[in-house]
mmCIF file of C-alpha atoms in Angstrom:
data_model
loop_
_atom_site.group_PDB
_atom_site.id
_atom_site.type_symbol
_atom_site.label_atom_id
_atom_site.label_comp_id
_atom_site.label_asym_id
_atom_site.label_seq_id
_atom_site.Cartn_x
_atom_site.Cartn_y
_atom_site.Cartn_z
ATOM 1 C CA SER C 218 -4.578 6.577 -5.583
ATOM 2 C CA MET C 219 -1.260 5.946 -3.858
ATOM 3 C CA SER C 220 0.508 7.568 -6.798
ATOM 4 C CA ALA C 221 -1.763 10.620 -6.478
ATOM 5 C CA SER C 222 -0.908 10.903 -2.777
ATOM 6 C CA GLY C 223 2.794 10.583 -3.471
ATOM 7 C CA GLY C 224 2.588 12.946 -6.425
ATOM 8 C CA SER C 225 0.942 15.581 -4.260
ATOM 9 C CA LEU C 226 3.827 15.335 -1.793
ATOM 10 C CA VAL C 227 6.400 15.704 -4.565
ATOM 11 C CA MET C 228 4.546 18.687 -6.028
ATOM 12 C CA LEU C 229 4.313 20.264 -2.585
ATOM 13 C CA ALA C 230 8.096 19.999 -2.312
ATOM 14 C CA VAL C 231 8.830 21.693 -5.641
ATOM 15 C CA LEU C 232 6.130 24.383 -5.862
ATOM 16 C CA PRO C 233 6.534 27.744 -4.121
ATOM 17 C CA PRO C 234 5.178 27.528 -0.565
ATOM 18 C CA SER C 235 1.943 29.328 0.179
ATOM 19 C CA ALA C 236 -1.126 28.690 2.290
ATOM 20 C CA ALA C 237 -3.252 27.962 -0.800
ATOM 21 C CA THR C 238 -0.705 25.480 -2.192
ATOM 22 C CA LEU C 239 -0.450 23.710 1.148
ATOM 23 C CA PHE C 240 -4.235 23.529 1.481
ATOM 24 C CA CYS C 241 -4.765 22.159 -2.037
ATOM 25 C CA PHE C 242 -2.120 19.480 -1.819
ATOM 26 C CA ALA C 243 -3.099 18.517 1.730
ATOM 27 C CA ALA C 244 -6.658 17.982 0.473
ATOM 28 C CA VAL C 245 -5.470 15.858 -2.469
ATOM 29 C CA PHE C 246 -3.149 13.844 -0.241
ATOM 30 C CA GLY C 247 -5.823 13.296 2.404
ATOM 31 C CA PHE C 248 -8.464 12.239 -0.103
ATOM 32 C CA PHE C 249 -6.286 9.711 -1.879
ATOM 33 C CA ALA C 250 -4.399 8.480 1.198
ATOM 34 C CA GLY C 251 -7.744 7.787 2.856
ATOM 35 C CA SER C 252 -8.777 5.614 -0.056
ATOM 36 C CA VAL C 253 -5.565 3.612 0.258
ATOM 37 C CA VAL C 254 -6.303 2.904 3.925
ATOM 38 C CA ALA C 255 -9.905 1.985 3.143
ATOM 39 C CA LEU C 256 -8.824 -0.521 0.485
ATOM 40 C CA ILE C 257 -6.481 -2.575 2.687
ATOM 41 C CA ALA C 258 -9.135 -4.940 4.053
ATOM 42 C CA PRO C 259 -10.940 -5.562 0.726
ATOM 43 C CA LEU C 260 -7.632 -6.233 -1.018
ATOM 44 C CA LEU C 261 -6.587 -8.679 1.672
ATOM 45 C CA VAL C 262 -9.911 -10.479 1.287
ATOM 46 C CA GLU C 263 -9.385 -10.637 -2.489
ATOM 47 C CA LEU C 264 -5.873 -11.996 -2.125
ATOM 48 C CA LEU C 265 -6.269 -14.344 0.845
ATOM 49 C CA GLY C 266 -9.981 -14.895 1.451
ATOM 50 C CA VAL C 267 -12.215 -13.680 4.239
ATOM 51 C CA HIS C 268 -11.269 -16.565 6.528
ATOM 52 C CA ASN C 269 -7.663 -15.272 6.631
ATOM 53 C CA LEU C 270 -8.577 -11.600 7.060
ATOM 54 C CA PRO C 271 -7.842 -11.253 10.802
ATOM 55 C CA THR C 272 -4.351 -12.706 10.508
ATOM 56 C CA ALA C 273 -3.588 -10.915 7.236
ATOM 57 C CA PHE C 274 -4.761 -7.571 8.614
ATOM 58 C CA GLY C 275 -2.604 -8.059 11.708
ATOM 59 C CA VAL C 276 0.442 -8.823 9.564
ATOM 60 C CA ALA C 277 -0.277 -5.784 7.347
ATOM 61 C CA CYS C 278 -0.477 -3.534 10.412
ATOM 62 C CA ALA C 279 2.724 -5.050 11.814
ATOM 63 C CA ILE C 280 4.494 -4.281 8.531
ATOM 64 C CA GLN C 281 3.223 -0.682 8.543
ATOM 65 C CA ALA C 282 4.013 -0.023 12.208
ATOM 66 C CA PRO C 283 7.783 0.536 11.902
ATOM 67 C CA ALA C 284 7.276 3.077 9.107
ATOM 68 C CA VAL C 285 4.628 4.921 11.118
ATOM 69 C CA LEU C 286 6.955 4.952 14.123
ATOM 70 C CA VAL C 287 10.168 5.955 12.327
ATOM 71 C CA GLY C 288 8.769 8.113 9.487
ATOM 72 C CA PRO C 289 8.164 11.334 11.429
ATOM 73 C CA VAL C 290 11.550 11.051 13.122
ATOM 74 C CA LEU C 291 13.293 10.624 9.758
ATOM 75 C CA GLY C 292 11.306 13.530 8.331
ATOM 76 C CA GLY C 293 12.458 15.762 11.174
ATOM 77 C CA TRP C 294 16.034 14.582 10.769
ATOM 78 C CA MET C 295 15.930 15.326 7.025
ATOM 79 C CA ARG C 296 14.625 18.819 7.791
ATOM 80 C CA ASP C 297 17.422 19.385 10.314
ATOM 81 C CA VAL C 298 20.104 18.138 7.925
ATOM 82 C CA SER C 299 18.862 19.915 4.794
ATOM 83 C CA GLY C 300 17.611 23.109 6.441
ATOM 84 C CA GLY C 301 14.206 22.900 4.754
ATOM 85 C CA TYR C 302 11.231 20.652 4.162
ATOM 86 C CA THR C 303 11.851 19.934 0.475
ATOM 87 C CA LEU C 304 13.608 16.617 1.105
ATOM 88 C CA SER C 305 11.095 15.679 3.826
ATOM 89 C CA TRP C 306 8.237 16.011 1.316
ATOM 90 C CA ALA C 307 9.915 14.862 -1.904
ATOM 91 C CA LEU C 308 11.555 11.626 -0.723
ATOM 92 C CA PRO C 309 8.442 10.034 0.852
ATOM 93 C CA GLY C 310 6.320 11.255 -2.074
ATOM 94 C CA ALA C 311 8.668 9.784 -4.668
ATOM 95 C CA THR C 312 8.779 6.527 -2.712
ATOM 96 C CA MET C 313 4.979 6.338 -2.703
ATOM 97 C CA VAL C 314 4.844 6.928 -6.453
ATOM 98 C CA LEU C 315 7.469 4.254 -7.156
ATOM 99 C CA VAL C 316 5.768 1.719 -4.880
ATOM 100 C CA SER C 317 2.392 2.395 -6.495
ATOM 101 C CA PHE C 318 3.847 1.521 -9.889
ATOM 102 C CA THR C 319 5.182 -1.787 -8.573
ATOM 103 C CA LEU C 320 1.615 -2.725 -7.581
ATOM 104 C CA TRP C 321 0.790 -2.971 -11.294
ATOM 105 C CA LEU C 322 3.182 -5.931 -11.471
ATOM 106 C CA LEU C 323 1.020 -8.006 -9.129
ATOM 107 C CA PRO C 324 -1.230 -10.580 -10.785
ATOM 108 C CA THR C 325 -4.977 -10.106 -10.657
ATOM 109 C CA PRO C 326 -6.132 -11.722 -7.416
ATOM 110 C CA THR C 327 -8.642 -14.546 -7.712
ATOM 111 C CA HIS C 328 -7.456 -17.026 -5.088
ATOM 112 C CA GLY C 329 -9.346 -15.643 -2.101
ATOM 113 C CA ARG C 330 -12.610 -15.163 -3.987
ATOM 114 C CA GLN C 331 -12.550 -18.678 -5.457
ATOM 115 C CA GLN C 332 -11.721 -20.208 -2.102
ATOM 116 C CA ASP C 333 -14.593 -18.365 -0.400
ATOM 117 C CA GLN C 334 -17.014 -19.404 -3.159
ATOM 118 C CA GLY C 335 -15.934 -23.001 -2.715
ATOM 119 C CA GLN C 336 -16.528 -22.806 1.039
ATOM 120 C CA GLN C 337 -19.920 -21.215 0.446
ATOM 121 C CA GLN C 338 -20.898 -23.997 -1.971
ATOM 122 C CA LEU C 339 -19.752 -26.592 0.558
ATOM 123 C CA LYS C 340 -21.929 -25.000 3.258
ATOM 124 C CA GLN C 341 -24.923 -24.948 0.899
ATOM 125 C CA HIS C 342 -24.330 -28.609 0.067
ATOM 126 C CA ASP C 343 -24.128 -29.528 3.771
ATOM 127 C CA HIS C 344 -27.299 -27.540 4.491
ATOM 128 C CA ALA C 345 -29.139 -29.328 1.662
ATOM 129 C CA GLN C 346 -28.020 -32.713 3.019
ATOM 130 C CA ASP C 347 -29.228 -31.779 6.501
ATOM 131 C CA GLN C 348 -32.664 -30.884 5.128
ATOM 132 C CA THR C 349 -32.977 -34.171 3.221
ATOM 133 C CA GLN C 350 -32.127 -36.153 6.357
ATOM 134 C CA GLU C 351 -34.937 -34.502 8.330
#
């Protein structure tokens, strides 16, 4: 979905500008970018386990914050330097596409899920022991 968002930005940069083109690609970008945001927490749980979610989510937001702060400024600067929006759309879009392909290199996460299952089994075992002692 990140590659679809980035691809829509690249296509927006190279296609002739019109209201219909802008609307279509804004809809594609918004749909797929929203799914990326919605998947952050579940992916962090998969990778690190639910017990580490608050810290992991905080670190993820801290990593994203500089880009959110500097991105619009750089986009405006690129527009001022180039005289148009082509570079402002194409460069971030191409970056998103390239980064999305690097995600395929990550191993399939199982650590967090196994760790949570182990903790759940331990809790069930402790609960069973408490019932036998009563």
